[in-house]
Structure formats: structure tokens, C-alpha cells
XYZ file of C-alpha atoms in Angstrom:
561
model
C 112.492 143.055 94.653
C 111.658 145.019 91.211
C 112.762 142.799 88.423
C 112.463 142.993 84.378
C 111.729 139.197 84.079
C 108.521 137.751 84.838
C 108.633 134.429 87.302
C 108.766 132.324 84.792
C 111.687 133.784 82.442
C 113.460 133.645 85.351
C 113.407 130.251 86.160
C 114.218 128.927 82.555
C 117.410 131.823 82.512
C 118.556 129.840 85.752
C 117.755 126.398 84.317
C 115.484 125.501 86.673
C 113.093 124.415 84.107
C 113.668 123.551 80.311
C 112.117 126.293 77.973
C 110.394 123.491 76.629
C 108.551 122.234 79.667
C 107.529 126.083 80.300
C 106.422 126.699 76.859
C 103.974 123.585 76.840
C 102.932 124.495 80.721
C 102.081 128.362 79.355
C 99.680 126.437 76.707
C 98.025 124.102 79.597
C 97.847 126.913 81.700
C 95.163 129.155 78.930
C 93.205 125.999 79.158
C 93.194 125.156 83.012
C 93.289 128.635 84.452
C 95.919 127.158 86.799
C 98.581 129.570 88.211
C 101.946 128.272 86.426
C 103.934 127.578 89.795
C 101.391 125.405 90.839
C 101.101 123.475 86.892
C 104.899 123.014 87.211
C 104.514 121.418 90.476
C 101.667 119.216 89.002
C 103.319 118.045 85.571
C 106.534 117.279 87.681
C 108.983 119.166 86.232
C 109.787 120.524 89.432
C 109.259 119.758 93.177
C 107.048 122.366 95.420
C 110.275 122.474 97.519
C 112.406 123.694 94.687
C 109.671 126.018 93.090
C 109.102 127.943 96.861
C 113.243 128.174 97.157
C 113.288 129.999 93.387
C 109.751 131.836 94.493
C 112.379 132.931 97.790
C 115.103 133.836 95.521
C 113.267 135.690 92.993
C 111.110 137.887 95.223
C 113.486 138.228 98.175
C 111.522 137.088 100.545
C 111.884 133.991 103.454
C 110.985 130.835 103.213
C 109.501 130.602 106.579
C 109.628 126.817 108.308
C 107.828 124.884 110.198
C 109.142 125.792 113.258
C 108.877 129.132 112.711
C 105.189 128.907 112.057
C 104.612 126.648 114.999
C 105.820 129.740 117.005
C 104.042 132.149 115.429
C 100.671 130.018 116.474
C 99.957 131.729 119.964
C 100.491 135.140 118.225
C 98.259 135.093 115.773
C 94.737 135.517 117.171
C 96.329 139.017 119.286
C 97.661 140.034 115.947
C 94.516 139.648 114.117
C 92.482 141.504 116.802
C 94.627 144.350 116.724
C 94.173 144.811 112.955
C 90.794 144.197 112.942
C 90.769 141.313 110.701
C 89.191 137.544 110.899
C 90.681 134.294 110.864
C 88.619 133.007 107.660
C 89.645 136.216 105.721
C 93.076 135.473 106.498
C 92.549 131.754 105.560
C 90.722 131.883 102.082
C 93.457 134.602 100.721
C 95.860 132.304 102.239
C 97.564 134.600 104.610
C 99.316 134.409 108.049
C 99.734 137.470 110.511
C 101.720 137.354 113.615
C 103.476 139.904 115.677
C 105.998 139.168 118.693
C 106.263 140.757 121.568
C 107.727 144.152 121.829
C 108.175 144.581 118.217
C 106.183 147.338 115.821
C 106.873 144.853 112.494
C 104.676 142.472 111.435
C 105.202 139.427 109.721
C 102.520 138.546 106.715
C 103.517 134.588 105.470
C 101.853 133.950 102.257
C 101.189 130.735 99.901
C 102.319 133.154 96.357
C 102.328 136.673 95.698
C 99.769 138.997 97.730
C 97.462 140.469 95.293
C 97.055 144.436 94.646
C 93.607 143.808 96.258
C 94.401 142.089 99.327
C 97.740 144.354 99.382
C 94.800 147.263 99.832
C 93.329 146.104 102.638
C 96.198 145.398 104.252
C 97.154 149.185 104.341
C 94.192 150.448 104.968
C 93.955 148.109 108.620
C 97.306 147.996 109.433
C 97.541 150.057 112.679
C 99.682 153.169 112.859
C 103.187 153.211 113.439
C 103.225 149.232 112.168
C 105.735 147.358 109.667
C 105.342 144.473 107.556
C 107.280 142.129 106.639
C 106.685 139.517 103.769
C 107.684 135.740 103.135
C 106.527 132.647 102.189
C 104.832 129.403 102.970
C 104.393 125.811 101.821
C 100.917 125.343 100.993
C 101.210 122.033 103.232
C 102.607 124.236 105.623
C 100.081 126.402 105.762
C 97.267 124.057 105.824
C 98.843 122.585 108.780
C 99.228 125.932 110.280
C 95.201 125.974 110.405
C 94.646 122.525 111.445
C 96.708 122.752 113.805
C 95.059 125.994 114.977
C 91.537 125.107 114.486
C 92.252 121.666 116.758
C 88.398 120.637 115.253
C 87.147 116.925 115.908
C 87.508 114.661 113.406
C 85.424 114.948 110.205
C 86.056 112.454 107.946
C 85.354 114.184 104.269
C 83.042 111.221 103.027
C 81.293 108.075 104.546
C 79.587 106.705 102.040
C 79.417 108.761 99.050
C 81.271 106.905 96.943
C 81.064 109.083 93.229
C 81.534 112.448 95.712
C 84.812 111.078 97.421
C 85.978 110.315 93.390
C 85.479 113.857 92.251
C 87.324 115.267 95.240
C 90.432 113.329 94.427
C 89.978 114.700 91.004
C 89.652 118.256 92.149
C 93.169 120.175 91.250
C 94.469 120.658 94.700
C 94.230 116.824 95.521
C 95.874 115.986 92.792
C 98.422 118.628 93.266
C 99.081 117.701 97.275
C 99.712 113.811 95.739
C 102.242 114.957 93.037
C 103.823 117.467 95.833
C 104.137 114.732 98.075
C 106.072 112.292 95.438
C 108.258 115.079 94.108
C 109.327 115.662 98.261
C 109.883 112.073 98.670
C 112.089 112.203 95.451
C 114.141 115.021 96.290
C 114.731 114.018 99.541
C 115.693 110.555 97.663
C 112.916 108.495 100.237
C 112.367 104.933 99.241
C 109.141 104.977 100.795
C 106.146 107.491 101.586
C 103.943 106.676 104.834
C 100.108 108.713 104.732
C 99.226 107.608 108.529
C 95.786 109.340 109.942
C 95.371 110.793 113.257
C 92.567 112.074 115.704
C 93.026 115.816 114.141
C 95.553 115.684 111.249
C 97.156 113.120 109.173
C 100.930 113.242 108.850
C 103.484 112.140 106.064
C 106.324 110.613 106.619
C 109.656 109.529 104.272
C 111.805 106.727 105.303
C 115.412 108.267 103.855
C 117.857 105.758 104.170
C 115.933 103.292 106.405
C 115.505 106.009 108.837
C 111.386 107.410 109.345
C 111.442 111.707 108.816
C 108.568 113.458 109.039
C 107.278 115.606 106.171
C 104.495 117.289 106.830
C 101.020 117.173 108.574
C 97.665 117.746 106.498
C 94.240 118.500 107.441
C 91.587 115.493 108.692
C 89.543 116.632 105.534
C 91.570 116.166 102.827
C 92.337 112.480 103.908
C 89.853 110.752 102.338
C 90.439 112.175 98.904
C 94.218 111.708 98.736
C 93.559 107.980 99.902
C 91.049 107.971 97.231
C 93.607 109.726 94.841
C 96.201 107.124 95.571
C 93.370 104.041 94.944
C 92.548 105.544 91.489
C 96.480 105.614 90.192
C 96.806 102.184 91.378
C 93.799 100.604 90.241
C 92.214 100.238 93.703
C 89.217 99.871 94.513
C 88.010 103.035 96.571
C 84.995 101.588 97.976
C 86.774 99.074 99.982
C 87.834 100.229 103.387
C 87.852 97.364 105.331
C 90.495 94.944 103.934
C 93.727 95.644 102.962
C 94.568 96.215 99.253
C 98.021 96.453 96.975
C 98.528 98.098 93.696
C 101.071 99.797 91.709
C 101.275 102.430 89.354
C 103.557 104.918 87.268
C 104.863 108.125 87.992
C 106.841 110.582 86.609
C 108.534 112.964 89.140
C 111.203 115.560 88.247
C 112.035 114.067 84.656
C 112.679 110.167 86.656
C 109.788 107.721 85.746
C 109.414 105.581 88.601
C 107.300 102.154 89.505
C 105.421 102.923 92.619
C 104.338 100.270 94.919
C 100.870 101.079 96.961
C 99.918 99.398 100.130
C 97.149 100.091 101.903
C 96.005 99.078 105.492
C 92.479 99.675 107.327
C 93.281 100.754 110.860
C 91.601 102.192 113.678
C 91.585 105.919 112.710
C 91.276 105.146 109.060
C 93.065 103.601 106.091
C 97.029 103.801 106.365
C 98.987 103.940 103.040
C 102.920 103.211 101.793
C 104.088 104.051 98.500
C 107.421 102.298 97.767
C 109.441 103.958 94.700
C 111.295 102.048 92.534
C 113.232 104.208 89.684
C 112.339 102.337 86.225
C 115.880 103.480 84.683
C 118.169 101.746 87.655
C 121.766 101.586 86.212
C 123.692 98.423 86.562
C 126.131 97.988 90.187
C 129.468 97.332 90.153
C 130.130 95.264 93.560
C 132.126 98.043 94.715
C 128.819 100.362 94.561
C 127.244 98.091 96.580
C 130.117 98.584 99.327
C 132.074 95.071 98.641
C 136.062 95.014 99.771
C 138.279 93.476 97.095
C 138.481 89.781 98.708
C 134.435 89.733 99.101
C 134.253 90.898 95.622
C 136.813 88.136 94.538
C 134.912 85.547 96.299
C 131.254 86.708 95.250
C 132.337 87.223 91.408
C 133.237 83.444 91.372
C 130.269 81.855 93.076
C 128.575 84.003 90.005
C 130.761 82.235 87.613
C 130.319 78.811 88.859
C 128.006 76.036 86.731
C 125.942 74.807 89.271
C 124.898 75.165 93.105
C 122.981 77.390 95.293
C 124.039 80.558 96.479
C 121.735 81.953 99.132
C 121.810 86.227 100.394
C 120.363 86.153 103.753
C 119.336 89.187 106.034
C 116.358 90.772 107.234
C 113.971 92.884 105.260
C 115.262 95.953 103.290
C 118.539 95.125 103.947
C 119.649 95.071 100.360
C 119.407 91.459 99.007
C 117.654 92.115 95.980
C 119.599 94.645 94.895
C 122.894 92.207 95.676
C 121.551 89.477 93.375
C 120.324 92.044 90.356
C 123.959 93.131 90.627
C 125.191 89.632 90.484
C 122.587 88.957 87.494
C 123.979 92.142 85.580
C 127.725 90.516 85.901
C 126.520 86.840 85.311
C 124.672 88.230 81.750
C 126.987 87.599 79.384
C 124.274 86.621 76.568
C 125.682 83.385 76.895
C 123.081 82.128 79.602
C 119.323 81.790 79.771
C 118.564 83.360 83.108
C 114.716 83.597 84.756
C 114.117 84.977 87.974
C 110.713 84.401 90.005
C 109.879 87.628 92.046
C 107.373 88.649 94.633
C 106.950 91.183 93.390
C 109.032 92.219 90.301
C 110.924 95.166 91.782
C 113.116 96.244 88.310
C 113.240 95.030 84.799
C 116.261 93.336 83.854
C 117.421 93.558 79.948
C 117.528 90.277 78.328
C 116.407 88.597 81.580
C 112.833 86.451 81.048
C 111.300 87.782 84.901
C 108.245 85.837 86.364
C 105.585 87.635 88.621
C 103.871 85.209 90.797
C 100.305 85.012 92.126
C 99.337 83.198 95.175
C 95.818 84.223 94.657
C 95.283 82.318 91.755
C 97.986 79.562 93.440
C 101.051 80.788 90.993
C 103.433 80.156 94.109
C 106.858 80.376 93.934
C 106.982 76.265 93.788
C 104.501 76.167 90.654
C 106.374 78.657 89.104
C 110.152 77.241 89.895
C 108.720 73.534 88.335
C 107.394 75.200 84.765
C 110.554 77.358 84.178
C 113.093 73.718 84.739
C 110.890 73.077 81.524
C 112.536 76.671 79.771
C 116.074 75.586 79.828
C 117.227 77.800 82.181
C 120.945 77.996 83.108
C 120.857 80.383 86.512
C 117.670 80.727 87.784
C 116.602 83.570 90.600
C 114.407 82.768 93.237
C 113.403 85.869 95.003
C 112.876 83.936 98.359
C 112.429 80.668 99.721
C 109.590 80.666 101.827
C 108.642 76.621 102.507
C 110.328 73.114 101.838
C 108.681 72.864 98.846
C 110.367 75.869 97.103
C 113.923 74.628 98.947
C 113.334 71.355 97.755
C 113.122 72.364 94.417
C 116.075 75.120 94.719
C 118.278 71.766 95.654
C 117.010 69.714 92.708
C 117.778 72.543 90.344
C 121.260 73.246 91.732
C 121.830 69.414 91.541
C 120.699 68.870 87.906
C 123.454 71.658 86.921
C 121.715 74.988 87.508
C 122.916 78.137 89.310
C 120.574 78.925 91.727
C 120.242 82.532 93.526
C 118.079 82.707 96.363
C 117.434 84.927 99.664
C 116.382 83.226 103.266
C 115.210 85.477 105.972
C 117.861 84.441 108.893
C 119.851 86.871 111.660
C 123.267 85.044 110.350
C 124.937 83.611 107.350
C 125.352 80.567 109.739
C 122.019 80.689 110.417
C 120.632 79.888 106.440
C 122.035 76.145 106.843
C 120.209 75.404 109.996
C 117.063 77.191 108.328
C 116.945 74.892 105.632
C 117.916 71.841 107.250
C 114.903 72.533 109.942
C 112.685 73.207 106.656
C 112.895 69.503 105.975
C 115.890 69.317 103.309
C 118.250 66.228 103.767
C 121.621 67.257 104.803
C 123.109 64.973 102.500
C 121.745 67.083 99.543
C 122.158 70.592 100.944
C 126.070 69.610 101.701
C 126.437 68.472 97.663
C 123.997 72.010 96.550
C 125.426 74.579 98.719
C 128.152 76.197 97.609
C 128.219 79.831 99.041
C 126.380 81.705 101.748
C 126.102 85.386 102.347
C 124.856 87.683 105.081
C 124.226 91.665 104.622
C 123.138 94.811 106.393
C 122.712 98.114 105.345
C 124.540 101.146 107.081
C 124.425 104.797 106.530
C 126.860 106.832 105.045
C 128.757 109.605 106.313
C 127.968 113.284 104.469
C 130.708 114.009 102.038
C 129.658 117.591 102.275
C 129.788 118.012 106.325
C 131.078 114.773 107.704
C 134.541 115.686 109.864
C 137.316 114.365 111.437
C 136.566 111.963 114.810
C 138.166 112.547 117.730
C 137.634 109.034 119.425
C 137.672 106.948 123.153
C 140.235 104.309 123.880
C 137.469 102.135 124.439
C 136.287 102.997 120.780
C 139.795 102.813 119.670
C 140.133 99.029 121.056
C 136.671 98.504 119.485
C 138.236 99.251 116.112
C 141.613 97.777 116.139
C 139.995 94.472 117.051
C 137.870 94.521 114.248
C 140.385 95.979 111.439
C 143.817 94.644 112.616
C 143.592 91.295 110.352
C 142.544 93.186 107.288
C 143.259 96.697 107.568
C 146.918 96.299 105.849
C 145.794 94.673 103.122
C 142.662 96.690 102.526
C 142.755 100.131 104.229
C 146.632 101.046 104.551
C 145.565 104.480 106.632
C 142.623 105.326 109.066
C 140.369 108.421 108.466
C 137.681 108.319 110.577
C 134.725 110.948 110.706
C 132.023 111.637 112.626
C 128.396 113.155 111.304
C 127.746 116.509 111.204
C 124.903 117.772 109.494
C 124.023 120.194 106.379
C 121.238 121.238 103.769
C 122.783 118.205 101.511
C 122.120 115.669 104.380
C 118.710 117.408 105.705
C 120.819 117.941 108.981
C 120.995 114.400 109.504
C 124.981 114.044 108.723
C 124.400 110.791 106.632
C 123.847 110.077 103.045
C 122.916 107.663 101.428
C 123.591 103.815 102.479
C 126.399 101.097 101.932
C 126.408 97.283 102.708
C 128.661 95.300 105.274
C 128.634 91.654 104.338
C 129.907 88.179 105.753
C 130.863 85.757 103.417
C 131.714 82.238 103.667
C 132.061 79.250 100.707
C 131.126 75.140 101.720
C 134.138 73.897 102.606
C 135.110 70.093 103.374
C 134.324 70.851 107.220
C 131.063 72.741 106.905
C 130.453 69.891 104.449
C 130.632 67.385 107.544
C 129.259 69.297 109.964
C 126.022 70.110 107.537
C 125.577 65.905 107.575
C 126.222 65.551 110.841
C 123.382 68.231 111.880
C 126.432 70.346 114.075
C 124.863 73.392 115.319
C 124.655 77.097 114.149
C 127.384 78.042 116.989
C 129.619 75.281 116.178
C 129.445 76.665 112.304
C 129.937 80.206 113.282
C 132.866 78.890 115.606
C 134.837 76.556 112.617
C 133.877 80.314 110.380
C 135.841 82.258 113.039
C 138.551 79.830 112.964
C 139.147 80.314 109.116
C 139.492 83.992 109.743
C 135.963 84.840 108.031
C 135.241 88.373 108.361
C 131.992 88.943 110.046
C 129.193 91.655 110.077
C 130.836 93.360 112.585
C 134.504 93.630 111.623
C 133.256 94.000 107.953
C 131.470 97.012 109.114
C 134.518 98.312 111.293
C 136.400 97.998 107.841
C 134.689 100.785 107.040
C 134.177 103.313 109.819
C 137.946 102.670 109.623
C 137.707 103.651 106.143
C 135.737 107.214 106.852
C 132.386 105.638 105.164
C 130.441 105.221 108.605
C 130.507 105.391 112.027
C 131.239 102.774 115.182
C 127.409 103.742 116.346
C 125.821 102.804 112.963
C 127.568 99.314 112.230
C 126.960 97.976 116.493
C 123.336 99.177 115.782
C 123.324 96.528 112.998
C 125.284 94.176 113.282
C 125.662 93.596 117.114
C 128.156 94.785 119.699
């Protein structure tokens, strides 16, 4: 397509990029030699996803996928025999040529705009009565194109050259393939990035709403260097290969700052790394964000009220728990109370909140910490798990001595947290007189607003439903409207979006009092719980398939059928 604007003017006219951010790229750009695209991509004002969709847009051309290109593999070689051309031509001006069967056209993928040169050469070998056709291609895509081609052995880039391995993961298209790669993960709003190595190739992989997609696969070669790229943001040490390191750095990706978490974990084909992001700017919950019906939220907002006693968030990992005390913190701070939490690690930063980071290298445990804060005159203090009876022990003391104490436990039930703690070595006697509120949470996916449609569902799935809903659904959901997933561009064709918690919650009573001192079981708990109509897991989570939120699959794949 012939336009009047350059690349550029177009994007700011479509506010794709602030005039700002484009005026102080043109300036880096005189001094880097660096085509602009790819500076945008690397100063993060825009992801490599977005910047090939306008590239699509502005030239008229197709962004060509993965899939496409996979099918285009066993073509390729023919094609290139036919015009005369080699592989490694093809390669280094980062073009792909295929032809199908039975067809006179051509297709020519490229990384950015063909030059006049390469355009040449081109027409001069293009054989006669040909057509070509033009689009474009990830640079990730197109690296994987080759390895995947090329199928060559392993070759790990460096072994033990140390100083070489740091100036490859300082070379520009390192650096740009790491930035790419968090951009992706934020636009495709991942909480975590996995770099895994393979025999040939090493893949990337998002976890979007505690489900693993696959990004993309990168050549064996450049493994080394973006391992060694990731080190040198957090402040690893890149020498180290054979024990397992963690750091964390800051990044800012598409105008978000975020903190990033970096694990990383020798294995048998080489060092495997997860970045966890954690936006810097989160905005406080309400407890209907976090997915809370109005007599949960009733319930929870006075356990955050009360003066003294422990209230414990149980559930296994990444099933929300931090985020469901934070919010409780942000309603409890009233400037009135001195709170302190005691995190491992500190996942956000809390306004007027005095957080505490410990270190179990340096034997900072959570116990250490927990007895020099009782000396800061706290009035609700945060304990981001209890791990062993000496941390419980002091979690009782505190709540006894007329602190609020917030705390998580790793147990399958909300039943399940008394038994823990009781086995952990605390006297029943004291837990009865501490405890005052226990809750239990999951984390389901929800339902595309943009594609999600009406459900069309089984008796059997019917039953399911009204046995779940029919004690609550007057009160709380007057009508049904379930849905089922579709699938769109909004939702990656996955027909969910984003995530909501279903909770059980359940205060001390009198009788769970008793049967805490008399050491009754977890069953006998859950049974007197049952009897006092306490919604559980389940029926919290049919609540809101009932509601249109979720579906029947998602909460019996969590919480049980």
C-alpha cells in the first residue's frame, strides 16, 4: 500500500505511541543505528505483537502464524531450488519462500520491509509466469522457523567463557528477544514466564490465568545469553550453573512498571527459568473484585474489624490468599492501627503499612521476625504463612495478648487448618480461645464477556446445579444465566478471562469450640459445618456458574465433584 505517512507518523496519528515516546526514540535511534520498530519494542512502549499488527495494517500485508509457517516447512527447500536461491541467503536477509502445490504464486514472509536490493534479486530469479505474495513474520517466529528446519544437535553458545557469554546478552537482539518476551507475557496479562530448554530448541511458555500456553520456541544458541540476560537484571550470578538461584528486578513494559520475580533451576538439558510479574501500581480490592457474595463479604468485613484473634486463609499455592489478606489490610487501614506484615517474599507495597522481608539465610525466619515486631506495638499483624509450631505458637500468643492476627496455612479444607495446627503441636485449649475465623479459597476462570454464550445444559448438570444453588440462589442470584466458553482474539481462543475466587467460610462457634478441645476429627468438623448450612467450595462455586461467571467444568475441577 502507497501511503503519504512514514511508519512512524502513522502510528502516533493512530495513538499507538505518544509523540513523545517517538520523538525521544527518533533521537536514540541517530545514536544506536537501530531500526525504530525494533527501539520501540526495546524501550517498551509497545509490545512486538502490537508493533507487527500496525506493521500488518499499515503495509497491507498478513501477519502470517505459526501454523501457517509450520506448513510452509516441507515447501520450502522445492521452492528455493526452483528459484535458484540458498537457504543462508534467505536466512541472513531474513526471508521465507514457499510455494504450494498447484499454485503459480509465491509466498515471500519477511521480519520488516524487503529492501530495494533484495526486492532486485528477487525479480531477477523469480521464474517466469510466477507471483508473489508478501507478509510478515515474528522475528521469534522466524527464528523458530529455522531451528526448526535446521533440526542441528545441540550447541550450547558458551561453556566456559564467562566475559563472552556477558557480551552476548548485551548484544541488541538479546536484549531485544528479553524485552519482547515480557511485553508478550504482559499483553497476554501472564503472571508468570517459563524459559524451559530442550534437545534442539528452547520454548517459552505463559501461565494466563493458572493455565500453561505456549509462546514461542527459540533457537538452542541463543539460550545461554538470554539466561545470562535474565542473571544480569536480577543480580545473579552468571557463572553459577549448578545450584539454583533467585533474584528480582524492575521492569517497565508498555508504560506498567512491574516487580519481577526470577527463579532459576539447573536441570538436565540446562538451566530452567520463571519470571513472576508483580505490577508495582496494584489498586486496592473491594471484596466484591475478589468474587465475594454479600453474606461472605458481611462475615469477612467483621473478622477484619474484630480486636483480637487469628484469622487464617487456607488453600493451595496460587490460589489467591495473598491477594485476599492485602484486600483485607486495605479495608482494615483506617490510620487508626499500626499494622506489620512478615512476607516471604514481599509481593506488593502497601501504603502506610511497615512490611518485613525475611531471610532464612542469615536465620531472619518468620519466628525471629514475628518476636521483634510484638516489641513495635503492632495492632494487626500479617503473617504471610505459618510454616512450623514455632511461628503458630507465636501467632496464638499474639492473638491472645489482643492482636489481630492474619495468617495463611497450606491445607485441602477450611476444616482442615484446625487439625493442621493442632497436629503442629498447639494446645487445643489455646487455639479454641485464638481462633476466631477460618477461610478456604480457589481460583476459577472466568467466562469471556466478549464471546462467552448462552448454555444449553444436561439434566444431570441441571441436578448438579440446583443442589448446589437452591439454599442461596433466592437470596443472592434471583435469575439463572448460564454460559458456556467460546473463544475470541480477546480471550486468545481460550473462552475465559481472567479469574474469580469461590470461598468457604466458617466463624468458631461454641461447638467447634468443643470439638477443637476435645481433638473431634476433620470429618466430624466438616459434618457440624454442613449442619449450620455453611456454603462450601463447591456450592460457592455453583453460585456462580449459576450466576454466568464460570462454568460447572471449571469449579468440579477445583473444588471436587
Amino acid at each position: 500500500m502507497t501511503t503519504a505517512l512514514t511508519f512512524d507518523q502513522y502510528l502516533a496519528n493512530n495513538g499507538v505511541v505518544p509523540a513523545d515516546t517517538l520523538s525521544n526514540a527518533r533521537l536514540l535511534q541517530r545514536e544506536q543505528f537501530t531500526p525504530l520498530p525494533a527501539l520501540l519494542v526495546r524501550m517498551g512502549a509497545l509490545s512486538e505483537e502490537v508493533l507487527y499488527q500496525q506493521m500488518s495494517l499499515y503495509g497491507s500485508m498478513p501477519l502470517l502464524t505459526d501454523d501457517e509457517l509450520h506448513a510452509a516447512q516441507a515447501a520450502f527447500n522445492p521452492t528455493l531450488t526452483q528459484w535458484g536461491l540458498l537457504p543462508i541467503w534467505c536466512q541472513s536477509n531474513g526471508l521465507i519462500l514457499w510455494q504450494t502445490e498447484g499454485d503459480n504464486v509465491t509466498y515471500c514472509a519477511s521480519k520488516e520491509a524487503v529492501s530495494a536490493n533484495v526486492q532486485e534479486v528477487l525479480r531477477l530469479k523469480m521464474p517466469a509466469g510466477s507471483q508473489l505474495a508478501h507478509g510478515l513474520v515474528r522475528p521469534s517466529s522466524f527464528d523458530a522457523f529455522y531451528a526448526a528446519l535446521e533440526r542441528r544437535e545441540p550447541k550450547m553458545a558458551m561453556t566456559g567463557d564467562v566475559m563472552h557469554l556477558r557480551e552476548l546478552a548485551e548484544e541488541g537482539p538479546i536484549i531485544e528477544l528479553v524485552n519482547t518476551m515480557l511485553s508478550q507475557a504482559v499483553t497476554r496479562r501472564a503472571s508468570d514466564i517459563h524459559v524451559e530448554p530442550g534437545e534442539y530448541e528452547f520454548a517459552v511458555r505463559l501461565r494466563v490465568d493458572g493455565v500453561m500456553q505456549e509462546l514461542s520456541h527459540m533457537p538452542l544458541d541463543k539460550f545461554d545469553a538470554t539466561v545470562c540476560r535474565i542473571k544480569i537484571l536480577s543480580q545473579l550470578d552468571i557463572a553459577e550453573r549448578r545450584l539454583p538461584q533467585d533474584g528480582r528486578m524492575t521492569a517497565r513494559v508498555n508504560s506498567e512498571v512491574f516487580d519481577v520475580r526470577v527463579s532459576v533451576l539447573p536441570g538436565a538439558m540446562g538451566e530452567s527459568v520463571v519470571m513472576r510479574l508483580l505490577r508495582q501500581d496494584r489498586k486496592p480490592y473491594h471484596l466484591a473484585d475478589l468474587g465475594m457474595m454479600p453474606d461472605h463479604a458481611e462475615l469477612f468485613n467483621r473478622w477484619i474489624k474484630m480486636p483480637n484473634g487469628i484469622v487464617l486463609v487456607t488453600g493451595p499455592t496460587g490460589s489467591g490468599k495473598t491477594t485476599t489478606l492485602y484486600t483485607a489490610l486495605d479495608i482494615g487501614n483506617d490510620g487508626l492501627n499500626k499494622i506489620i506484615t512478615v512476607e516471604d517474599p514481599v509481593e506488593y507495597r502497601l501504603k502506610d503499612i511497615t512490611q518485613i522481608q525475611v531471610n532464612a539465610d542469615i536465620g531472619f525466619t518468620f519466628a525471629a521476625a514475628l518476636r521483634s515486631i510484638l516489641r513495635h506495638d503492632p495492632d494487626v499483624i500479617l503473617i504471610g504463612e505459618i510454616r512450623d509450631q514455632e511461628t503458630a505458637a507465636i501467632a496464638v500468643q499474639s492473638a491472645l495478648t489482643g492482636h489481630l492476627v492474619f495468617s495463611t496455612l497450606h491445607t485441602n479444607s477450611a476444616a482442615g487448618a484446625v487439625t493442621r495446627l493442632v497436629d503442629m503441636g498447639i494446645e487445643p485449649f489455646l487455639l479454641g480461645s485464638s481462633l476466631k475465623g477460618v477461610m478456604a479459597q480457589r481460583l476459577v476462570r472466568c467466562l469471556c464477556e466478549h464471546c462467552a454464550e448462552p448454555a444449553v445444559i444436561t439434566q444431570e448438570t441441571q441436578q448438579l446445579l440446583l443442589n448446589g444453588v437452591k439454599k442461596w440462589s433466592d437470596e443472592l442470584v434471583p435469575e439463572p444465566r448460564l454460559r458456556r466458553p467460546v473463544g475470541c482474539r480477546n480471550c486468545n481462543q481460550t473462552g475465559f478471562s481472567g479469574r474469580v475466587a469461590i470461598y468457604e467460610l466458617f466463624e468458631v462457634d461454641a461447638t467447634l469450640q468443643h470439638q477443637i478441645l476435645t481433638h473431634a476429627s476433620e470429618a466430624e468438623m466438616l459434618k457440624h459445618l454442613r449442619n449450620n448450612n455453611i456454603r462450601s467450595l463447591r456450592d460457592d462455586g455453583m453460585l456462580k456458574v449459576w450466576q454466568g461467571i464460570t462454568t460447572v467444568e471449571e469449579v468440579l475441577s477445583l473444588a471436587g465433584s
